[in-house]
Structures are given as structure tokens and as C-alpha cells.
Tab-separated table of C-alpha atoms in Angstrom:
chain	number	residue	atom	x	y	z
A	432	UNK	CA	50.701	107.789	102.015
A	433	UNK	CA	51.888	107.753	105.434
A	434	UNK	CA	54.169	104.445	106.302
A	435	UNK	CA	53.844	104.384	110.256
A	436	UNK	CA	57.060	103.077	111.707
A	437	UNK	CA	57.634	99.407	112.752
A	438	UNK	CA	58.072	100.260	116.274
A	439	UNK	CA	55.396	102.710	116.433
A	440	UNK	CA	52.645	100.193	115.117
A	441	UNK	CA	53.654	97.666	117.515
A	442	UNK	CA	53.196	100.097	120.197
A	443	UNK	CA	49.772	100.844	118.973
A	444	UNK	CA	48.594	97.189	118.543
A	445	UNK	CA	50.029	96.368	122.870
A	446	UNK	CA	47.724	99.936	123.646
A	447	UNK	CA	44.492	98.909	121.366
A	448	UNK	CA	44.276	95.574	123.232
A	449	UNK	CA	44.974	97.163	126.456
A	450	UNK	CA	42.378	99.988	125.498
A	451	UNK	CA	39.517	97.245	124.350
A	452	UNK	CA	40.017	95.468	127.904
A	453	UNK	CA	38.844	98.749	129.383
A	454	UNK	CA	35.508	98.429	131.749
A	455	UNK	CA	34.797	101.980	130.753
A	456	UNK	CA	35.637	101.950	126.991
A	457	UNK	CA	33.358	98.737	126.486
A	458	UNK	CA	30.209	100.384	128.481
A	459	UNK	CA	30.725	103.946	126.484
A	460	UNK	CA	30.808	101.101	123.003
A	461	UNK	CA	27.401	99.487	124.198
A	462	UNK	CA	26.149	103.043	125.418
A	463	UNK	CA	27.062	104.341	121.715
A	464	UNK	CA	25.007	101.320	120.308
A	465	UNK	CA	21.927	101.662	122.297
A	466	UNK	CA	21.452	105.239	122.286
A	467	UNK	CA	22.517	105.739	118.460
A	468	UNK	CA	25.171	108.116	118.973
A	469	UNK	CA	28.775	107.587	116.803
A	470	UNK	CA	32.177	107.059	117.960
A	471	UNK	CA	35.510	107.381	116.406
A	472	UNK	CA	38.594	105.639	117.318
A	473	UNK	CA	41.542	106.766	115.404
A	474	UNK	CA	45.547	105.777	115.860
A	475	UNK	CA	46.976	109.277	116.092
A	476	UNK	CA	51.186	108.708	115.438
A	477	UNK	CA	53.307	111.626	116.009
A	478	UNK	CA	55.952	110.439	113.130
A	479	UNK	CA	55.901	108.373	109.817
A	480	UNK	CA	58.006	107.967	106.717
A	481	UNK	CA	56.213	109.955	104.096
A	482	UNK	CA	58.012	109.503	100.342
A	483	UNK	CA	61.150	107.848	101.939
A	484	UNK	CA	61.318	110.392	104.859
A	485	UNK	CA	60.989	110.657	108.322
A	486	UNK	CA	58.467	113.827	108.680
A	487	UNK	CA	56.760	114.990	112.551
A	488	UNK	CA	53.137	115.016	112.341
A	489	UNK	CA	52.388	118.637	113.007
A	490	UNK	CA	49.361	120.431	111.831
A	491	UNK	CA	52.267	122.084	109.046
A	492	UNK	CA	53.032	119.280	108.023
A	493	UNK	CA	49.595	117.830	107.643
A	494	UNK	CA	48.599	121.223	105.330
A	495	UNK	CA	51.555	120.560	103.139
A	496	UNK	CA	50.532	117.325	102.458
A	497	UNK	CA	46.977	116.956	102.099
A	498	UNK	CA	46.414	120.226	100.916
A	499	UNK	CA	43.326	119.272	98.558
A	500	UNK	CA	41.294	118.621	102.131
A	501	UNK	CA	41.511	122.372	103.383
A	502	UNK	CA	38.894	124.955	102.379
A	503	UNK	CA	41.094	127.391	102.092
A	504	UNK	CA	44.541	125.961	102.322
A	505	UNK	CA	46.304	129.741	102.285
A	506	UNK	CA	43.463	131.161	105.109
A	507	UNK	CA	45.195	128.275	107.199
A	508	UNK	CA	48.395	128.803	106.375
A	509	UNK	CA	48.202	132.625	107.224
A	510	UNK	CA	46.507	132.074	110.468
A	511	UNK	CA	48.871	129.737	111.906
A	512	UNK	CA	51.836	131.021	111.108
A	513	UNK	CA	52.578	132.356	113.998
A	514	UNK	CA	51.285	129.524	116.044
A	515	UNK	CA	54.171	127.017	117.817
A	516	UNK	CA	51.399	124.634	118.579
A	517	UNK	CA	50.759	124.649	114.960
A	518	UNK	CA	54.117	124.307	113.598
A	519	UNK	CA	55.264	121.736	116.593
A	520	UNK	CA	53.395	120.366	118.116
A	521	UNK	CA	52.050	116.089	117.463
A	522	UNK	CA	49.248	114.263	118.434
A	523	UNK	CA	49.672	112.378	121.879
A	524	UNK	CA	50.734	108.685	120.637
A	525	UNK	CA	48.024	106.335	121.251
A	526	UNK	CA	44.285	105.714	120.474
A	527	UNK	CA	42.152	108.498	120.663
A	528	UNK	CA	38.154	107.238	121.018
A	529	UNK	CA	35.830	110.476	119.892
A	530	UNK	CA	32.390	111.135	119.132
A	531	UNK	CA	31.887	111.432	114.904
A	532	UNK	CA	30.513	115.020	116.100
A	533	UNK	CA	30.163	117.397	119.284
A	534	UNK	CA	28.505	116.367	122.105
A	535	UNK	CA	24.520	116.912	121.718
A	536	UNK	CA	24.778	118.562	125.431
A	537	UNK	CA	27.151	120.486	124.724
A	538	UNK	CA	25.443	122.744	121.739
A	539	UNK	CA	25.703	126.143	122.363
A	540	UNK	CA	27.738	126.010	125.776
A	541	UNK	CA	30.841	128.344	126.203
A	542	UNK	CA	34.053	126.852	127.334
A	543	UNK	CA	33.487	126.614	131.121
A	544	UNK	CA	30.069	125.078	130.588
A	545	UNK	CA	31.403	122.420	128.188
A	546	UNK	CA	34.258	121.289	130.523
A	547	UNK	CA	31.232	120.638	133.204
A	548	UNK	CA	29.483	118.553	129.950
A	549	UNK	CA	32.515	116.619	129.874
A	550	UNK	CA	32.681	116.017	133.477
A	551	UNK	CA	29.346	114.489	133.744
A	552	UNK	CA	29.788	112.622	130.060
A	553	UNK	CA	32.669	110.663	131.938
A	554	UNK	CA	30.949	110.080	134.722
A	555	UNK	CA	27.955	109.033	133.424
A	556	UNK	CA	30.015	106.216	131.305
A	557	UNK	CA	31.238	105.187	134.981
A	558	UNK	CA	34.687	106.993	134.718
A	559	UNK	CA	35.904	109.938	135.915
A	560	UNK	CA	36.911	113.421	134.521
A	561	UNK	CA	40.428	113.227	134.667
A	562	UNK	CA	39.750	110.242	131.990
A	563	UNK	CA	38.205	112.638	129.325
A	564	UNK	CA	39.161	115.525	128.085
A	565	UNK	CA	38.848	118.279	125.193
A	566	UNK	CA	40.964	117.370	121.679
A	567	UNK	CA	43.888	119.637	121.194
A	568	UNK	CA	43.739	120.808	117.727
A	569	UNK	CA	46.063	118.844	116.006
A	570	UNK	CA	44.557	115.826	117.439
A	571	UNK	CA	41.482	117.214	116.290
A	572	UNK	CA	42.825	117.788	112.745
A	573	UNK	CA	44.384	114.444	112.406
A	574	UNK	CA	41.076	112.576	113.313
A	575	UNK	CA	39.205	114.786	110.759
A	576	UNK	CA	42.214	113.585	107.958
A	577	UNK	CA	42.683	110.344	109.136
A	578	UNK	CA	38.812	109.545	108.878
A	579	UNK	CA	38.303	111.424	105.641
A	580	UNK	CA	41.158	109.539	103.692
A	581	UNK	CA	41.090	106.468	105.007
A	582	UNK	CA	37.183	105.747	105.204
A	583	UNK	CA	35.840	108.811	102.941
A	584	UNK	CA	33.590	109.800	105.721
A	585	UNK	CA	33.518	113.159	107.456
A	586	UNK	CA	33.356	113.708	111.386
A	587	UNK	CA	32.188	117.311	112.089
A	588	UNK	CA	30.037	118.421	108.985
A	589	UNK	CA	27.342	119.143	111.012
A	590	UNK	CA	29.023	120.804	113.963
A	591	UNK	CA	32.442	122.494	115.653
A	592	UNK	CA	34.782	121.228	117.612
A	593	UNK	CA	36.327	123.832	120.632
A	594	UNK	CA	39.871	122.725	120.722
A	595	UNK	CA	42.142	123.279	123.723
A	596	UNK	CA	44.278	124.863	121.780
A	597	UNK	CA	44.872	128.387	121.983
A	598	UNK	CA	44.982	131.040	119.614
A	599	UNK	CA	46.512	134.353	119.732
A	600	UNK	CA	46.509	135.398	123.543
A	601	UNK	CA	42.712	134.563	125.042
A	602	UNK	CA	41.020	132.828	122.095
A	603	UNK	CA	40.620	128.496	121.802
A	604	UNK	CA	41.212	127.085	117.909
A	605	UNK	CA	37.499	125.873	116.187
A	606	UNK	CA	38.041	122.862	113.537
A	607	UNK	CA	35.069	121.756	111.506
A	608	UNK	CA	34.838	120.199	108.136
A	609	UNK	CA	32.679	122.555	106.253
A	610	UNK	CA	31.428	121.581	102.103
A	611	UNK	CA	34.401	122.784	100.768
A	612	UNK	CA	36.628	120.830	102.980
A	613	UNK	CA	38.758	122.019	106.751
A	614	UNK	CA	37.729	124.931	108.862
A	615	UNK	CA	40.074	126.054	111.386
A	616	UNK	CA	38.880	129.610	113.260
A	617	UNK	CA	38.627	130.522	116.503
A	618	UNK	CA	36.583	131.751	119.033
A	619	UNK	CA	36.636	133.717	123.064
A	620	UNK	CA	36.041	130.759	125.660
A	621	UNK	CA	32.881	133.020	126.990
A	622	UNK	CA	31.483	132.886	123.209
A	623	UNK	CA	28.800	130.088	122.158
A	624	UNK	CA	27.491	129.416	118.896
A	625	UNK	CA	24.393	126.759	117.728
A	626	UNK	CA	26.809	124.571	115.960
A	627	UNK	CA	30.023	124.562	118.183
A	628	UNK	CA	30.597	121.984	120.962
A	629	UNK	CA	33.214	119.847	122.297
A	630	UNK	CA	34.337	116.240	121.328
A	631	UNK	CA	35.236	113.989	124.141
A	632	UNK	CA	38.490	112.402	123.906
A	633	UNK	CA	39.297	108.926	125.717
């Protein structure tokens, strides 16, 4: 339902070819073939005409919308409230290239020991950290719609994402997609869990 603007998809075609020409991006594809593991690789937009109107794409926004995705639409809505990031905040513009879930290495790691995961997931693909980092949430959240609606699939039904995005004053937002649809919690960055992990984001 969302009609990207002209400009906007224009933008995104110039970046996808300039993304595809990527030494690093083509050895993490064959990497991803050969050793079975899924990637992602969504057009996150941070505006689009939605029933004749020009709306921001804010996690708000998104749970107004596509409310039927949420588990529990008005757990969400009371959670965030009080969250800017929530209310304001849009996906960086571009082509975000994830993993379909967490990072296998990263199971069970706190914060601090998934950003060294990342770290050597980058440079093991023959790039370097400052190429890769953690999804913020509403990039995370758009990925997880995008996905869903456009393809039917789900990214994250097995595991949970740690966001950078914070929550309250010390704890990081969680997003998985659980049976009954959206997750959104959160968690202290020295907490681990069997299920939660990071997705890297190129």
C-alpha cells in the first residue's frame, strides 16, 4: 500500500547498482550460497504516499498501518509511547543487506560480545567493522514488514534481534516475529538469552 516516491526510487535503483558492484557484498552473496546461510536485502524508504498522503516511516506509523502484523498491537503501542526513536525516527535511506535471522555466533552473547561477532563477521567477508553494524529498531521493524507483506515469509521466527536502539535509560529494544505476529521487548546489554543475537547490517 505504500507508493514510494518518484525521486526516492530512482535514488534506490543508482545505490542497488552501486551496492551489487561491491567486492565485499558479492563475496558475503557467494559466502551465503556456499555455506547455506540466508540473506535479506530490503529497500528501507523513510517516506511514501500512503492513501494519497505523504506519511514518515516511523515505527508509529508502521503500527497504525499494519496493525494485523503485531502480536499485541496495544503492548506496542504502550511501550513506545514514550519513545522519540519510536515516534521519529526513519530507516536510513538505502539498501539494507541482513541475515533472514541472528548471527549463529552470536547466540547467547550479551551486547559487548556481539559487537566483537560483528567485527570479525566483517572481516571475515574481507571488509571492515566500520562497514557493518547492528539494525536500529525501526530498520529492524521495517525489514520484518517489508519481508512479511511483500514475500509472505518471516525473518526472525526462530530467533531475536538486539537492536541499537535504546529503551528507557540502560536497556537496547528486542524485535522478533513470534506465532502470533511482532515482538518488540527489551533487554540490559549485559543480559543473554538462547534465542537473541544480532543481525548484521551492510
Amino acid at each position: 500500500g505504500l507508493q514510494i516516491i518518484p525521486e526516492d526510487r530512482l535514488l534506490l535503483e543508482q545505490q542497488l547498482v552501486k551496492k551489487m558492484r561491491d567486492p565485499s557484498i558479492c563475496y558475503l552473496m557467494n559466502q551465503a550460497a556456499e555455506k547455506g546461510f540466508s540473506l535479506v536485502m530490503v529497500p528501507r524508504i523513510q517516506r511514501a504516499f500512503f492513501d494519497g498522503k505523504l506519511i514518515q516511516i516511523t515505527g508509529a506509523n508502521l503500527l497504525r498501518l499494519y496493525p494485523r502484523f503485531f502480536e499485541d498491537i496495544q503492548q506496542v503501542a504502550l511501550k513506545m509511547r514514550a519513545e522519540t526513536h519510536f515516534l521519529q525516527e526513519t530507516p536510513q535511506m538505502g539498501w539494507g543487506l541482513t541475515t533472514a535471522e541472528v548471527l549463529t555466533e552470536s547466540h547467547n552473547t550479551n551486547y559487548t560480545q556481539q559487537e566483537m561477532v560483528l567485527k570479525q563477521h566483517a572481516h571475515s567477508h574481507k571488509s571492515n567493522e566500520m562497514r557493518v553494524r547492528r539494525r536500529t529498531l525501526i530498520e529492524a521493524l521495517f525489514d520484518l514488514l517489508a519481508v512479511k507483506i511483500i514475500t509472505g515469509k518471516q525473518l526472525l521466527h526462530t530467533t531475536a534481534d538486539l537492536t541499537g536502539s535504546k529503551m528507557g535509560r540502560i536497556n537496547l529494544a528486542v524485535i522478533n516475529y513470534g506465532e502470533s505476529g511482532i515482538r518488540i521487548s527489551d533487554i540490559n546489554r549485559q543480559q543473554a538469552h538462547p534465542q537473541l543475537g544480532v543481525c548484521p547490517n551492510w
